[in-house]
Short mmCIF file of C-alpha atoms in Angstrom, two decimals:
data_model
loop_
_atom_site.label_atom_id
_atom_site.label_comp_id
_atom_site.label_asym_id
_atom_site.label_seq_id
_atom_site.Cartn_x
_atom_site.Cartn_y
_atom_site.Cartn_z
CA MET J 133 306.71 81.57 230.44
CA GLY J 134 310.02 80.20 231.74
CA PRO J 135 310.46 76.77 233.41
CA PHE J 136 311.07 78.32 236.84
CA PHE J 137 307.83 80.31 236.71
CA LYS J 138 305.86 77.22 235.63
CA VAL J 139 307.22 75.23 238.60
CA PHE J 140 306.54 78.10 241.01
CA LYS J 141 302.97 78.48 239.73
CA THR J 142 302.30 74.74 240.10
CA LEU J 143 303.67 74.67 243.65
CA SER J 144 301.57 77.70 244.57
CA ILE J 145 298.37 76.02 243.38
CA VAL J 146 299.21 72.84 245.30
CA MET J 147 299.86 74.85 248.48
CA VAL J 148 296.52 76.66 248.17
CA VAL J 149 294.64 73.39 247.75
CA LEU J 150 296.41 71.76 250.70
CA CYS J 151 295.90 74.74 252.98
CA SER J 152 292.18 74.84 252.22
CA CYS J 153 291.65 71.29 253.47
CA GLY J 154 292.17 71.82 257.19
CA ASP J 155 294.21 69.61 259.49
CA LYS J 156 293.30 66.36 257.73
CA ALA J 157 292.33 65.97 254.08
CA LEU J 158 289.21 64.08 253.08
CA PRO J 159 289.80 60.49 251.96
CA GLU J 160 290.79 60.12 248.31
CA ASP J 161 287.66 58.08 247.56
CA ALA J 162 285.29 60.61 249.18
CA PRO J 163 282.43 61.92 246.99
CA THR J 164 282.71 65.29 245.30
CA TYR J 165 282.56 68.20 247.75
CA THR J 166 282.67 71.97 247.43
CA THR J 167 284.24 74.37 249.86
CA ARG J 168 280.89 75.31 251.43
CA ILE J 169 281.25 74.78 255.18
CA VAL J 170 278.50 74.96 257.80
CA GLN J 171 279.12 75.23 261.53
CA PHE J 172 276.96 72.89 263.58
CA SER J 173 277.33 71.52 267.13
CA GLY J 174 280.78 73.07 267.45
CA PHE J 175 282.15 71.33 264.34
CA ASP J 176 282.86 72.31 260.74
CA TRP J 177 280.91 70.25 258.19
CA VAL J 178 281.57 70.09 254.45
CA VAL J 179 278.36 70.18 252.41
CA ARG J 180 278.15 67.64 249.62
CA THR J 181 277.42 68.36 245.95
CA SER J 182 277.52 66.18 242.87
CA GLY J 183 277.18 69.04 240.42
CA GLN J 184 275.42 67.89 237.26
CA ASN J 185 276.23 64.22 237.91
CA GLN J 186 274.56 61.45 239.87
CA GLU J 187 276.59 59.71 242.56
CA GLY J 188 276.12 56.95 245.10
CA PRO J 189 274.30 56.13 247.19
CA GLY J 190 271.32 55.85 244.91
CA PRO J 191 272.67 57.05 242.56
CA ASN J 192 271.36 60.57 243.21
CA TYR J 193 271.97 64.23 242.58
CA PHE J 194 273.35 65.97 245.69
CA SER J 195 273.12 69.73 246.15
CA ASP J 196 274.99 72.08 248.49
CA SER J 197 272.35 74.81 248.12
CA GLU J 198 270.99 76.59 251.18
CA GLU J 199 267.59 75.13 250.28
CA ASN J 200 269.03 71.65 250.83
CA VAL J 201 271.33 72.22 253.82
CA TRP J 202 271.25 74.94 256.45
CA VAL J 203 271.57 75.64 260.17
CA ASP J 204 268.63 77.55 261.65
CA ASN J 205 268.62 80.30 264.28
CA ASP J 206 268.30 77.69 267.02
CA GLY J 207 271.46 75.91 265.84
CA ARG J 208 269.65 72.90 264.34
CA LEU J 209 270.90 71.24 261.16
CA HIS J 210 268.36 70.76 258.36
CA LEU J 211 268.85 68.37 255.44
CA LYS J 212 266.23 68.30 252.68
CA ILE J 213 265.42 66.46 249.50
CA ILE J 214 263.89 68.95 247.06
CA GLN J 215 262.80 68.96 243.45
CA LYS J 216 264.23 71.50 241.08
CA GLY J 217 264.22 71.58 237.29
CA GLY J 218 262.63 68.14 237.10
CA ASN J 219 265.32 66.47 239.27
CA TRP J 220 265.27 65.46 242.92
CA TYR J 221 268.29 66.77 244.85
CA CYS J 222 269.46 64.99 247.99
CA SER J 223 271.74 66.31 250.73
CA GLY J 224 274.66 65.35 252.92
CA VAL J 225 277.36 66.72 255.18
CA SER J 226 280.73 65.36 256.23
CA LEU J 227 282.74 66.29 259.30
CA ARG J 228 285.90 68.07 258.27
CA ARG J 229 288.15 66.02 260.56
CA SER J 230 288.37 62.50 261.93
CA LEU J 231 287.27 61.88 265.54
CA SER J 232 288.31 58.22 266.07
CA TYR J 233 287.00 55.87 268.77
CA GLY J 234 284.33 57.15 271.13
CA LYS J 235 280.58 57.67 271.50
CA TYR J 236 278.69 59.44 268.71
CA VAL J 237 275.31 60.82 269.77
CA PHE J 238 272.62 62.27 267.48
CA TYR J 239 269.68 64.23 268.88
CA VAL J 240 267.03 64.09 266.15
CA SER J 241 264.12 66.55 266.06
CA SER J 242 261.99 65.33 263.17
CA ARG J 243 259.72 62.33 262.64
CA VAL J 244 262.18 60.00 260.94
CA ASP J 245 259.56 57.25 261.26
CA GLU J 246 257.39 59.22 258.82
CA LEU J 247 259.94 59.61 256.03
CA ASP J 248 258.75 58.49 252.60
CA GLN J 249 259.24 54.78 251.91
CA ASN J 250 261.89 55.56 249.25
CA VAL J 251 263.94 57.84 251.51
CA VAL J 252 267.01 56.91 253.57
CA ALA J 253 268.39 59.03 256.41
CA GLY J 254 271.88 58.01 257.55
CA LEU J 255 273.99 58.82 260.61
CA PHE J 256 277.35 57.12 260.13
CA THR J 257 281.12 57.03 260.13
CA TYR J 258 282.72 56.24 256.78
CA MET J 259 286.17 55.42 255.50
CA ASN J 260 285.17 53.13 252.64
CA ASP J 261 282.33 50.71 251.82
CA GLU J 262 283.76 48.05 254.15
CA GLU J 263 284.74 50.37 257.02
CA GLU J 264 281.45 51.98 257.97
CA ILE J 265 279.16 52.16 261.01
CA ASP J 266 275.51 53.02 260.30
CA ILE J 267 272.34 54.13 261.97
CA GLU J 268 269.75 54.36 259.21
CA PHE J 269 266.08 55.21 258.98
CA SER J 270 264.32 53.74 255.94
CA ARG J 271 261.75 51.24 254.76
CA TRP J 272 263.88 50.61 251.64
CA SER J 273 260.89 51.08 249.29
CA ALA J 274 258.81 48.39 251.02
CA PRO J 275 255.94 50.01 253.00
CA ASP J 276 255.65 47.07 255.43
CA ASN J 277 259.38 47.00 256.27
CA GLU J 278 260.71 47.98 259.66
CA ASP J 279 261.83 51.61 259.52
CA ALA J 280 265.27 51.60 261.20
CA GLN J 281 268.48 49.61 261.41
CA PHE J 282 271.90 49.42 263.03
CA ALA J 283 274.59 48.07 260.71
CA VAL J 284 278.31 47.46 260.38
CA GLN J 285 279.53 47.12 256.82
CA PRO J 286 279.54 44.88 254.89
CA SER J 287 275.95 44.67 256.16
CA HIS J 288 274.99 41.70 253.96
CA LEU J 289 277.15 39.41 256.10
CA PRO J 290 275.30 37.39 258.76
CA GLY J 291 275.22 39.16 262.12
CA ASN J 292 276.26 42.59 260.76
CA LYS J 293 272.83 44.21 260.83
CA VAL J 294 269.72 44.40 262.99
CA ARG J 295 266.41 45.97 261.94
CA PHE J 296 263.63 47.35 264.16
CA ASP J 297 260.67 49.74 264.28
CA LEU J 298 261.03 53.15 265.87
CA ASN J 299 257.41 53.46 267.10
CA LEU J 300 257.95 57.15 267.91
CA THR J 301 255.40 59.14 269.86
CA GLY J 302 256.84 62.56 269.00
CA SER J 303 259.49 64.32 266.94
CA TYR J 304 262.35 63.89 269.41
CA SER J 305 264.59 60.83 269.44
CA THR J 306 268.19 60.07 270.39
CA HIS J 307 270.47 57.62 268.58
CA ALA J 308 274.05 56.69 269.44
CA PHE J 309 276.86 54.25 268.83
CA ASP J 310 279.88 53.76 271.04
CA TRP J 311 282.74 52.63 268.80
CA GLN J 312 285.53 50.77 270.57
CA PRO J 313 288.35 48.57 269.19
CA ASP J 314 286.57 45.37 270.27
CA ARG J 315 282.86 46.30 270.19
CA ILE J 316 280.23 48.77 269.02
CA ASP J 317 277.27 49.49 271.29
CA PHE J 318 274.18 50.95 269.57
CA VAL J 319 271.09 52.47 271.16
CA SER J 320 267.95 54.33 270.05
CA LEU J 321 265.72 56.15 272.53
CA ARG J 322 262.54 58.20 272.41
CA GLY J 323 263.01 61.81 273.47
CA HIS J 324 266.32 63.58 274.01
CA GLY J 325 268.62 61.96 276.55
CA LEU J 326 271.10 59.13 276.92
CA THR J 327 269.68 57.18 279.87
CA PRO J 328 267.65 54.14 278.77
CA THR J 329 264.43 53.48 280.69
CA THR J 330 261.55 51.08 280.25
CA ASP J 331 259.52 53.87 278.63
CA ASN J 332 262.04 55.44 276.27
CA LEU J 333 264.11 52.50 275.01
CA ILE J 334 263.52 51.69 271.34
CA HIS J 335 266.35 49.25 270.66
CA GLN J 336 269.84 48.27 271.82
CA TRP J 337 272.45 46.15 270.06
CA THR J 338 276.09 45.27 270.65
CA TYR J 339 278.30 44.22 267.75
CA THR J 340 281.48 42.23 268.44
CA GLY J 341 282.00 40.68 265.00
CA ALA J 342 284.98 40.63 262.67
CA ASN J 343 284.17 43.86 260.81
CA ILE J 344 284.68 46.52 263.48
CA PRO J 345 286.41 49.33 261.53
CA PRO J 346 289.96 50.20 262.57
CA ASP J 347 290.82 53.72 263.67
CA SER J 348 291.81 55.50 260.47
CA GLU J 349 290.85 58.67 258.58
CA GLU J 350 287.10 58.01 258.69
CA ARG J 351 284.62 60.87 258.68
CA LEU J 352 281.34 61.29 260.51
CA LYS J 353 278.57 61.90 257.99
CA ILE J 354 274.86 62.65 257.87
CA ASN J 355 272.84 62.23 254.70
CA LEU J 356 269.33 62.15 253.30
CA TRP J 357 268.90 60.34 249.99
CA LEU J 358 266.63 58.33 247.72
CA PHE J 359 266.89 54.54 247.57
CA ARG J 360 267.91 53.48 244.05
CA GLY J 361 267.48 57.09 242.96
CA GLN J 362 263.70 56.80 242.96
CA SER J 363 261.45 59.80 243.46
CA PRO J 364 259.63 59.98 246.80
CA ALA J 365 256.53 57.79 246.48
CA ASP J 366 254.36 60.67 247.74
CA LEU J 367 256.23 63.20 245.51
CA ASN J 368 256.73 65.50 248.50
CA GLU J 369 259.93 67.13 249.71
CA GLN J 370 261.58 65.34 252.63
CA GLU J 371 263.41 66.74 255.65
CA LEU J 372 265.71 65.56 258.44
CA ILE J 373 266.35 67.85 261.42
CA ILE J 374 269.21 67.22 263.85
CA GLU J 375 269.13 69.20 267.10
CA ARG J 376 272.78 68.53 267.87
CA VAL J 377 275.56 65.99 267.62
CA GLU J 378 277.86 65.06 270.51
CA PHE J 379 281.14 63.19 270.53
CA ILE J 380 282.35 61.67 273.80
CA ALA J 381 285.98 60.61 273.54
CA ASN J 382 287.36 57.57 275.34
#
Protein backbone atom coordinates (compact mmCIF):
# COMPACT_ATOMS: atom_id res chain seq x y z
CA MET A 1 0.00 0.00 0.00
CA GLY A 2 1.55 3.31 -1.11
CA PRO A 3 1.81 6.44 1.09
CA PHE A 4 -0.83 8.30 -0.95
CA PHE A 5 -3.38 5.52 -0.50
CA LYS A 6 -2.71 5.36 3.25
CA VAL A 7 -3.33 9.12 3.60
CA PHE A 8 -6.47 8.94 1.45
CA LYS A 9 -7.84 6.02 3.49
CA THR A 10 -7.20 7.85 6.78
CA LEU A 11 -8.90 11.03 5.54
CA SER A 12 -11.88 9.02 4.33
CA ILE A 13 -12.36 7.41 7.74
CA VAL A 14 -12.12 10.79 9.47
CA MET A 15 -14.72 12.27 7.09
CA VAL A 16 -17.14 9.41 7.75
CA VAL A 17 -16.83 9.84 11.51
CA LEU A 18 -17.30 13.60 11.32
CA CYS A 19 -20.29 13.37 9.01
CA SER A 20 -22.02 10.87 11.29
CA CYS A 21 -22.00 13.28 14.23
CA GLY A 22 -24.54 15.82 13.01
CA ASP A 23 -24.19 19.59 13.20
CA LYS A 24 -22.34 19.59 16.53
CA ALA A 25 -20.17 16.80 17.89
CA LEU A 26 -20.67 15.47 21.41
CA PRO A 27 -18.25 16.86 24.00
CA GLU A 28 -14.91 15.07 24.16
CA ASP A 29 -15.53 13.99 27.76
CA ALA A 30 -19.01 12.57 27.02
CA PRO A 31 -19.62 8.93 28.02
CA THR A 32 -19.42 6.18 25.43
CA TYR A 33 -22.28 6.27 22.92
CA THR A 34 -23.31 4.17 19.95
CA THR A 35 -24.95 5.40 16.80
CA ARG A 36 -28.42 4.27 17.90
CA ILE A 37 -30.71 7.28 17.62
CA VAL A 38 -34.30 7.57 18.81
CA GLN A 39 -36.70 10.30 17.73
CA PHE A 40 -38.66 11.80 20.62
CA SER A 41 -40.50 15.12 21.00
CA GLY A 42 -39.19 16.32 17.64
CA PHE A 43 -35.53 15.80 18.58
CA ASP A 44 -32.86 13.20 17.84
CA TRP A 45 -31.48 11.51 20.97
CA VAL A 46 -28.35 9.37 21.18
CA VAL A 47 -28.85 6.28 23.33
CA ARG A 48 -26.08 5.57 25.81
CA THR A 49 -24.14 2.31 26.17
CA SER A 50 -21.10 1.38 28.22
CA GLY A 51 -20.56 -1.95 26.50
CA GLN A 52 -18.94 -4.43 28.88
CA ASN A 53 -17.64 -1.67 31.17
CA GLN A 54 -19.08 0.23 34.11
CA GLU A 55 -19.18 4.02 33.88
CA GLY A 56 -20.32 6.93 36.00
CA PRO A 57 -22.63 7.85 37.48
CA GLY A 58 -22.69 4.90 39.81
CA PRO A 59 -20.61 3.36 38.35
CA ASN A 60 -23.10 1.32 36.31
CA TYR A 61 -23.56 -0.68 33.16
CA PHE A 62 -25.57 1.26 30.55
CA SER A 63 -27.36 -0.48 27.69
CA ASP A 64 -28.73 0.87 24.41
CA SER A 65 -31.01 -2.15 23.93
CA GLU A 66 -34.65 -1.68 22.97
CA GLU A 67 -35.53 -3.29 26.30
CA ASN A 68 -33.84 -0.37 28.07
CA VAL A 69 -34.81 2.56 25.84
CA TRP A 70 -37.69 2.91 23.42
CA VAL A 71 -40.42 5.27 22.19
CA ASP A 72 -43.92 3.77 22.30
CA ASN A 73 -46.77 4.15 19.81
CA ASP A 74 -48.02 7.21 21.69
CA GLY A 75 -44.65 8.94 21.31
CA ARG A 76 -43.61 8.53 24.96
CA LEU A 77 -39.99 7.86 25.92
CA HIS A 78 -39.34 4.88 28.20
CA LEU A 79 -36.12 4.37 30.15
CA LYS A 80 -35.69 1.17 32.16
CA ILE A 81 -33.25 -0.48 34.51
CA ILE A 82 -33.29 -4.21 33.81
CA GLN A 83 -31.36 -7.26 34.93
CA LYS A 84 -29.68 -9.45 32.38
CA GLY A 85 -26.99 -12.09 32.82
CA GLY A 86 -26.62 -11.27 36.50
CA ASN A 87 -25.97 -7.53 35.89
CA TRP A 88 -28.27 -4.54 36.23
CA TYR A 89 -28.29 -2.34 33.12
CA CYS A 90 -29.22 1.33 33.39
CA SER A 91 -30.27 3.70 30.61
CA GLY A 92 -29.75 7.20 29.31
CA VAL A 93 -30.23 9.43 26.28
CA SER A 94 -28.48 12.60 25.17
CA LEU A 95 -29.80 15.25 22.81
CA ARG A 96 -27.78 15.26 19.63
CA ARG A 97 -27.35 19.04 19.57
CA SER A 98 -26.97 21.91 22.00
CA LEU A 99 -30.01 24.13 22.69
CA SER A 100 -28.48 26.92 24.85
CA TYR A 101 -30.38 29.30 27.14
CA GLY A 102 -34.13 28.87 27.46
CA LYS A 103 -36.83 26.93 29.29
CA TYR A 104 -36.59 23.13 29.42
CA VAL A 105 -39.88 21.40 30.26
CA PHE A 106 -40.35 17.70 31.07
CA TYR A 107 -43.81 16.13 31.14
CA VAL A 108 -43.40 12.96 33.22
CA SER A 109 -45.95 10.14 33.08
CA SER A 110 -44.73 7.69 35.71
CA ARG A 111 -44.66 7.70 39.50
CA VAL A 112 -41.15 9.00 40.05
CA ASP A 113 -41.99 9.29 43.76
CA GLU A 114 -42.24 5.49 43.85
CA LEU A 115 -38.84 4.69 42.36
CA ASP A 116 -36.70 2.31 44.40
CA GLN A 117 -34.61 4.00 47.10
CA ASN A 118 -31.38 3.14 45.21
CA VAL A 119 -32.57 4.58 41.89
CA VAL A 120 -31.87 8.05 40.48
CA ALA A 121 -33.82 9.61 37.61
CA GLY A 122 -32.18 12.71 36.14
CA LEU A 123 -33.39 15.49 33.82
CA PHE A 124 -30.43 17.76 33.16
CA THR A 125 -28.13 19.76 30.94
CA TYR A 126 -24.48 18.70 31.01
CA MET A 127 -21.20 20.02 29.72
CA ASN A 128 -18.95 18.73 32.50
CA ASP A 129 -19.22 17.96 36.22
CA GLU A 130 -19.11 21.66 37.13
CA GLU A 131 -21.39 22.93 34.34
CA GLU A 132 -24.61 21.05 34.96
CA ILE A 133 -28.23 21.86 35.82
CA ASP A 134 -30.23 19.05 37.46
CA ILE A 135 -33.72 17.98 38.32
CA GLU A 136 -33.37 14.63 40.07
CA PHE A 137 -35.72 12.15 41.67
CA SER A 138 -34.08 9.92 44.29
CA ARG A 139 -33.91 9.07 47.97
CA TRP A 140 -30.16 8.36 47.57
CA SER A 141 -30.45 4.97 49.33
CA ALA A 142 -32.00 6.46 52.47
CA PRO A 143 -35.72 5.51 52.70
CA ASP A 144 -36.60 8.53 54.86
CA ASN A 145 -34.94 11.07 52.53
CA GLU A 146 -36.91 13.57 50.51
CA ASP A 147 -37.40 12.18 47.01
CA ALA A 148 -36.54 15.11 44.70
CA GLN A 149 -34.06 17.93 44.27
CA PHE A 150 -33.10 20.91 42.12
CA ALA A 151 -29.34 21.40 41.84
CA VAL A 152 -26.65 23.41 40.10
CA GLN A 153 -23.24 21.78 40.09
CA PRO A 154 -21.07 21.62 42.09
CA SER A 155 -24.07 20.75 44.27
CA HIS A 156 -22.03 20.27 47.46
CA LEU A 157 -21.46 24.03 47.66
CA PRO A 158 -23.78 25.94 50.02
CA GLY A 159 -26.85 27.28 48.25
CA ASN A 160 -26.45 25.12 45.11
CA LYS A 161 -29.14 22.56 45.93
CA VAL A 162 -32.63 22.34 47.39
CA ARG A 163 -34.42 19.10 48.31
CA PHE A 164 -38.16 18.47 48.64
CA ASP A 165 -40.87 15.80 48.56
CA LEU A 166 -42.99 15.31 45.47
CA ASN A 167 -46.16 14.13 47.27
CA LEU A 168 -47.70 13.06 43.95
CA THR A 169 -51.34 12.05 43.69
CA GLY A 170 -51.04 10.44 40.25
CA SER A 171 -48.59 9.49 37.53
CA TYR A 172 -48.49 12.88 35.80
CA SER A 173 -46.09 15.64 36.83
CA THR A 174 -44.34 18.54 35.11
CA HIS A 175 -40.81 19.73 35.86
CA ALA A 176 -38.95 22.65 34.30
CA PHE A 177 -35.96 24.94 34.58
CA ASP A 178 -35.56 28.27 32.84
CA TRP A 179 -31.83 28.79 32.27
CA GLN A 180 -30.78 32.40 31.79
CA PRO A 181 -27.32 34.05 31.97
CA ASP A 182 -28.05 35.52 35.42
CA ARG A 183 -30.55 33.07 36.97
CA ILE A 184 -32.15 29.64 36.79
CA ASP A 185 -35.82 29.29 37.73
CA PHE A 186 -36.96 25.77 38.69
CA VAL A 187 -40.49 24.48 39.19
CA SER A 188 -42.23 21.14 39.79
CA LEU A 189 -45.99 20.74 39.40
CA ARG A 190 -48.54 17.96 39.74
CA GLY A 191 -50.28 17.07 36.50
CA HIS A 192 -49.29 18.24 33.03
CA GLY A 193 -49.16 22.00 32.57
CA LEU A 194 -46.94 24.99 33.22
CA THR A 195 -49.24 27.27 35.23
CA PRO A 196 -48.61 27.05 38.98
CA THR A 197 -51.69 27.04 41.21
CA THR A 198 -52.27 26.49 44.90
CA ASP A 199 -53.31 22.90 44.17
CA ASN A 200 -50.64 21.77 41.71
CA LEU A 201 -47.46 23.50 42.91
CA ILE A 202 -44.90 21.10 44.38
CA HIS A 203 -41.85 23.35 44.66
CA GLN A 204 -40.25 26.45 43.14
CA TRP A 205 -36.67 27.68 43.44
CA THR A 206 -34.59 30.42 41.84
CA TYR A 207 -30.81 30.12 41.69
CA THR A 208 -28.70 33.25 41.22
CA GLY A 209 -25.38 31.97 42.56
CA ALA A 210 -21.89 31.94 41.08
CA ASN A 211 -22.17 28.59 39.29
CA ILE A 212 -24.71 29.30 36.55
CA PRO A 213 -23.26 27.42 33.56
CA PRO A 214 -22.17 29.51 30.57
CA ASP A 215 -23.67 28.90 27.16
CA SER A 216 -21.40 26.29 25.57
CA GLU A 217 -21.73 22.87 23.93
CA GLU A 218 -23.83 21.36 26.71
CA ARG A 219 -26.33 18.59 25.99
CA LEU A 220 -29.76 17.94 27.41
CA LYS A 221 -29.83 14.47 28.96
CA ILE A 222 -32.24 12.09 30.65
CA ASN A 223 -31.03 9.09 32.62
CA LEU A 224 -32.11 6.35 35.00
CA TRP A 225 -29.36 4.81 37.11
CA LEU A 226 -28.40 3.12 40.36
CA PHE A 227 -26.81 5.11 43.19
CA ARG A 228 -23.29 3.77 43.85
CA GLY A 229 -24.03 0.94 41.43
CA GLN A 230 -26.21 -0.86 43.96
CA SER A 231 -28.97 -3.23 42.91
CA PRO A 232 -32.53 -1.97 43.45
CA ALA A 233 -33.40 -2.66 47.09
CA ASP A 234 -36.61 -4.41 46.00
CA LEU A 235 -34.78 -6.27 43.18
CA ASN A 236 -37.42 -5.15 40.69
CA GLU A 237 -36.94 -3.51 37.30
CA GLN A 238 -37.41 0.26 37.32
CA GLU A 239 -38.97 2.55 34.71
CA LEU A 240 -39.18 6.25 33.87
CA ILE A 241 -41.73 7.44 31.30
CA ILE A 242 -41.53 10.90 29.74
CA GLU A 243 -44.61 12.06 27.82
CA ARG A 244 -42.72 14.82 26.01
CA VAL A 245 -39.98 17.39 26.34
CA GLU A 246 -40.35 21.03 25.29
CA PHE A 247 -37.73 23.71 24.76
CA ILE A 248 -38.82 27.35 24.78
CA ALA A 249 -36.08 29.59 23.43
CA ASN A 250 -35.48 33.10 24.74
